Short mmCIF file of C-alpha atoms in Angstrom, two decimals:
data_model
loop_
_atom_site.label_atom_id
_atom_site.label_comp_id
_atom_site.label_asym_id
_atom_site.label_seq_id
_atom_site.Cartn_x
_atom_site.Cartn_y
_atom_site.Cartn_z
CA GLY Z 1 0.00 0.00 0.00
CA GLU Z 2 0.87 3.68 -0.10
CA ASN Z 3 3.47 5.05 2.30
CA VAL Z 4 4.23 8.74 2.81
CA GLU Z 5 7.42 10.02 4.45
CA GLN Z 6 7.74 13.63 5.57
CA HIS Z 7 10.85 15.64 6.48
CA PRO Z 8 11.94 17.38 8.60
CA SER Z 9 9.98 16.59 11.75
CA THR Z 10 10.78 20.05 13.15
CA LEU Z 11 11.77 23.18 11.26
CA SER Z 12 12.75 26.47 12.86
CA VAL Z 13 13.11 29.55 10.63
CA GLN Z 14 13.55 33.28 11.19
CA GLU Z 15 10.47 35.40 10.56
CA GLY Z 16 10.56 36.62 6.97
CA ASP Z 17 12.63 33.69 5.71
CA SER Z 18 11.31 30.81 3.60
CA ALA Z 19 10.38 27.33 4.80
CA VAL Z 20 10.36 24.12 2.77
CA ILE Z 21 8.83 20.81 3.83
CA LYS Z 22 9.32 17.68 1.74
CA CYS Z 23 7.35 14.47 1.30
CA THR Z 24 7.91 11.30 -0.67
CA TYR Z 25 5.31 8.70 -1.61
CA SER Z 26 5.58 5.11 -2.78
CA ASP Z 27 2.48 4.37 -4.89
CA SER Z 28 2.81 5.71 -8.42
CA ALA Z 29 -0.99 5.45 -8.78
CA SER Z 30 -1.55 8.24 -6.21
CA ASN Z 31 -3.01 11.26 -7.96
CA TYR Z 32 -3.91 13.83 -5.33
CA PHE Z 33 -1.58 15.47 -2.81
CA PRO Z 34 -2.97 17.86 -0.18
CA TRP Z 35 -1.25 19.80 2.57
CA TYR Z 36 -2.96 20.46 5.90
CA LYS Z 37 -2.12 22.91 8.67
CA GLN Z 38 -2.90 22.07 12.28
CA GLU Z 39 -2.88 24.88 14.79
CA LEU Z 40 -2.54 24.14 18.49
CA GLY Z 41 -5.66 22.52 19.91
CA LYS Z 42 -7.45 22.29 16.57
CA GLY Z 43 -8.05 19.77 13.85
CA PRO Z 44 -6.05 19.89 10.59
CA GLN Z 45 -7.28 22.20 7.83
CA LEU Z 46 -6.54 22.03 4.11
CA ILE Z 47 -4.30 24.87 2.92
CA ILE Z 48 -3.32 23.81 -0.59
CA ASP Z 49 -3.44 20.74 -2.80
CA ILE Z 50 -2.13 19.54 -6.14
CA ARG Z 51 -3.20 16.88 -8.60
CA SER Z 52 -0.86 14.61 -10.50
CA ASN Z 53 -1.37 16.40 -13.82
CA VAL Z 54 0.08 19.64 -12.44
CA GLY Z 55 3.71 20.38 -11.53
CA GLU Z 56 3.27 23.47 -9.36
CA LYS Z 57 0.51 25.44 -7.69
CA LYS Z 58 0.68 28.76 -5.84
CA ASP Z 59 -1.64 30.57 -3.45
CA GLN Z 60 -0.22 33.86 -2.20
CA ARG Z 61 2.75 32.96 0.06
CA ILE Z 62 2.41 29.20 -0.21
CA ALA Z 63 3.22 26.92 -3.10
CA VAL Z 64 3.39 23.20 -3.71
CA THR Z 65 5.55 21.40 -6.26
CA LEU Z 66 5.19 17.83 -7.49
CA ASN Z 67 7.77 15.60 -9.16
CA LYS Z 68 5.93 12.48 -10.32
CA THR Z 69 9.05 10.81 -11.66
CA ALA Z 70 10.84 11.05 -8.33
CA LYS Z 71 7.59 10.61 -6.38
CA HIS Z 72 8.07 13.58 -4.14
CA PHE Z 73 6.24 16.82 -3.43
CA SER Z 74 7.11 19.87 -1.37
CA LEU Z 75 5.45 22.76 0.43
CA HIS Z 76 7.08 26.17 0.17
CA ILE Z 77 6.16 29.08 2.43
CA THR Z 78 7.72 32.44 1.66
CA GLU Z 79 8.01 35.53 3.87
CA THR Z 80 7.09 33.51 6.93
CA GLN Z 81 5.01 35.16 9.65
CA PRO Z 82 4.30 34.23 13.29
CA GLU Z 83 0.87 32.87 12.35
CA ASP Z 84 2.59 30.28 10.14
CA SER Z 85 3.73 28.47 13.29
CA ALA Z 86 1.85 25.17 13.31
CA VAL Z 87 2.16 21.48 12.44
CA TYR Z 88 1.95 20.76 8.72
CA PHE Z 89 0.90 17.41 7.25
CA CYS Z 90 1.29 16.15 3.73
CA ALA Z 91 -0.90 13.35 2.38
CA ALA Z 92 -1.37 11.26 -0.73
CA SER Z 93 -4.49 9.75 -2.18
CA PRO Z 94 -4.19 6.28 -3.77
CA ASP Z 95 -6.48 5.25 -6.61
CA SER Z 96 -9.43 4.87 -4.23
CA ASN Z 97 -10.82 8.29 -3.45
CA TYR Z 98 -11.92 7.82 0.11
CA GLN Z 99 -8.61 7.56 1.93
CA LEU Z 100 -5.70 9.86 2.51
CA ILE Z 101 -2.33 8.42 3.56
CA TRP Z 102 -0.64 10.90 5.86
CA GLY Z 103 2.91 11.93 6.56
CA ALA Z 104 4.06 12.14 10.19
CA GLY Z 105 3.93 15.93 10.30
CA THR Z 106 6.38 18.84 10.54
CA LYS Z 107 6.34 21.28 13.42
CA LEU Z 108 7.18 24.71 11.96
CA ILE Z 109 8.49 27.29 14.41
CA ILE Z 110 8.81 30.91 13.32
CA LYS Z 111 11.37 32.79 15.37
CA PRO Z 112 10.75 36.54 15.87
CA ASN T 23 -22.91 25.85 9.84
CA ALA T 24 -21.14 24.16 12.74
CA GLY T 25 -19.10 21.93 10.40
CA VAL T 26 -17.82 18.86 12.26
CA THR T 27 -18.40 18.65 15.99
CA GLN T 28 -17.12 16.08 18.48
CA THR T 29 -18.21 15.19 21.99
CA PRO T 30 -16.74 14.99 24.52
CA LYS T 31 -13.64 17.21 24.26
CA PHE T 32 -11.79 15.46 27.07
CA ARG T 33 -12.23 12.16 28.87
CA VAL T 34 -10.30 10.09 31.40
CA LEU T 35 -11.04 6.37 31.62
CA LYS T 36 -9.78 3.53 33.71
CA THR T 37 -8.49 0.38 32.03
CA GLY T 38 -11.40 -1.83 31.05
CA GLN T 39 -14.06 0.89 30.97
CA SER T 40 -16.07 1.56 27.84
CA MET T 41 -17.12 4.76 26.14
CA THR T 42 -18.52 6.20 22.92
CA LEU T 43 -17.23 9.23 21.05
CA LEU T 44 -19.79 11.09 18.99
CA CYS T 45 -19.09 12.90 15.72
CA ALA T 46 -21.68 15.00 13.91
CA GLN T 47 -21.46 16.92 10.62
CA ASP T 48 -23.95 19.30 9.02
CA MET T 49 -22.42 19.45 5.52
CA ASN T 50 -24.34 16.49 4.11
CA HIS T 51 -21.08 14.65 3.45
CA GLU T 52 -21.23 11.00 2.46
CA TYR T 53 -17.82 10.03 3.81
CA MET T 54 -16.79 10.10 7.46
CA TYR T 55 -13.58 9.01 9.20
CA TRP T 56 -12.14 8.39 12.63
CA TYR T 57 -8.41 9.00 13.18
CA ARG T 58 -6.11 8.85 16.12
CA GLN T 59 -3.15 11.19 16.46
CA ASP T 60 -0.10 10.22 18.47
CA PRO T 61 3.15 12.21 18.77
CA GLY T 62 5.47 11.63 15.81
CA MET T 63 3.04 9.31 14.05
CA GLY T 64 0.74 11.63 12.19
CA LEU T 65 -2.86 10.66 11.64
CA ARG T 66 -3.79 6.99 11.54
CA LEU T 67 -7.15 5.88 10.20
CA ILE T 68 -9.18 3.74 12.59
CA HIS T 69 -12.45 3.20 10.70
CA TYR T 70 -14.30 4.99 7.96
CA SER T 71 -17.74 5.07 6.37
CA VAL T 72 -18.71 5.77 2.76
CA GLY T 73 -22.40 6.15 3.53
CA GLU T 74 -25.20 5.64 6.00
CA GLY T 75 -25.26 2.09 7.29
CA THR T 76 -21.79 1.18 5.96
CA THR T 77 -18.46 1.05 7.78
CA ALA T 78 -15.01 -0.33 7.03
CA LYS T 79 -11.72 -0.91 8.83
CA GLY T 80 -8.80 1.44 8.46
CA GLU T 81 -5.17 1.06 9.38
CA VAL T 82 -5.58 0.54 13.17
CA PRO T 83 -9.09 -0.85 13.86
CA ASP T 84 -8.34 -3.26 16.72
CA GLY T 85 -10.09 -2.37 19.99
CA TYR T 86 -12.58 -0.02 18.33
CA ASN T 87 -16.04 -0.34 16.83
CA VAL T 88 -18.09 2.16 14.85
CA SER T 89 -21.62 2.77 13.71
CA ARG T 90 -23.22 5.07 11.12
CA LEU T 91 -26.95 4.80 11.69
CA LYS T 92 -27.60 8.34 10.45
CA LYS T 93 -25.77 10.10 7.65
CA GLN T 94 -24.77 13.03 9.86
CA ASN T 95 -23.43 10.96 12.79
CA PHE T 96 -20.47 8.63 13.16
CA LEU T 97 -19.88 6.95 16.52
CA LEU T 98 -16.61 5.45 17.75
CA GLY T 99 -16.78 2.93 20.59
CA LEU T 100 -14.16 1.54 22.89
CA GLU T 101 -15.50 -1.61 24.54
CA SER T 102 -12.66 -2.21 26.99
CA ALA T 103 -10.22 0.70 27.11
CA ALA T 104 -6.47 0.07 27.33
CA PRO T 105 -3.62 2.51 28.11
CA SER T 106 -2.43 2.09 24.49
CA GLN T 107 -5.62 3.87 23.42
CA THR T 108 -4.55 7.09 25.11
CA SER T 109 -4.54 9.51 22.20
CA VAL T 110 -6.24 12.44 20.53
CA TYR T 111 -9.12 11.30 18.34
CA PHE T 112 -10.25 13.26 15.32
CA CYS T 113 -13.36 12.82 13.25
CA ALA T 114 -13.48 14.07 9.68
CA SER T 115 -15.97 14.17 6.85
CA SER T 116 -15.64 14.67 3.10
CA ARG T 117 -17.36 14.58 -0.26
CA PRO T 118 -14.81 13.11 -2.65
CA LEU T 119 -14.92 14.37 -6.20
CA ALA T 120 -13.53 13.10 -9.49
CA GLY T 121 -9.77 12.86 -9.92
CA GLY T 122 -9.07 11.84 -6.35
CA TYR T 123 -9.91 15.26 -4.90
CA ASN T 124 -10.92 14.64 -1.29
CA GLU T 125 -10.90 17.61 1.08
CA GLN T 126 -11.49 16.32 4.57
CA PHE T 127 -13.03 18.59 7.20
CA PHE T 128 -11.94 17.86 10.74
CA GLY T 129 -13.56 18.25 14.12
CA PRO T 130 -11.70 19.82 17.08
CA GLY T 131 -10.65 16.47 18.54
CA THR T 132 -11.23 14.46 21.71
CA ARG T 133 -8.33 13.99 24.11
CA LEU T 134 -8.66 10.58 25.76
CA THR T 135 -6.50 9.33 28.63
CA VAL T 136 -6.71 5.72 29.79
CA LEU T 137 -5.21 5.07 33.20
#
């Protein structure tokens, strides 16, 4: 079955700098790759996603890139702000459309 | 719209006790899920449901049972709680679309401690 690995587990960056979180997946049939943000004491919330027929997608300060050949995808956050501090999860959707396979999460810390 | 709600928010059980976690959604979603979240392990799927009256096992179903008698509700039961079931439990719902798109909406979580 699908397996998703996420790195790093913790990332500390200076406010205003960029942050990059990387994920790899194992099932070449996966076709949908979302990123979720989990703030303290809350459930995860979708922030951006990408489908397998697209290489890059941007939404203001966040972007996601996908390399299908290498089976990895990344989240990029530019001009980081204190409110970006959270745990970020990547996920992959195998050919069945009712399950998401999740990475272990990255705790992003923005230093003032 | 309240979205996805979960009750209770916190619970402490003794080993061997039973309890039921309730999840409710008001978005008319067909799909509902129960996850557990443990430090360093991300979200692991316990059980899921693709419609009223149907349930299926996820990645870590042992020790849990579920029921989906009404479309808007998804119940998670622990018949005989064990310390290994200490975790934060999240319910989610979704309406998958073509091409694998599947945005899941999460509840606020239930923090369960088993002594």
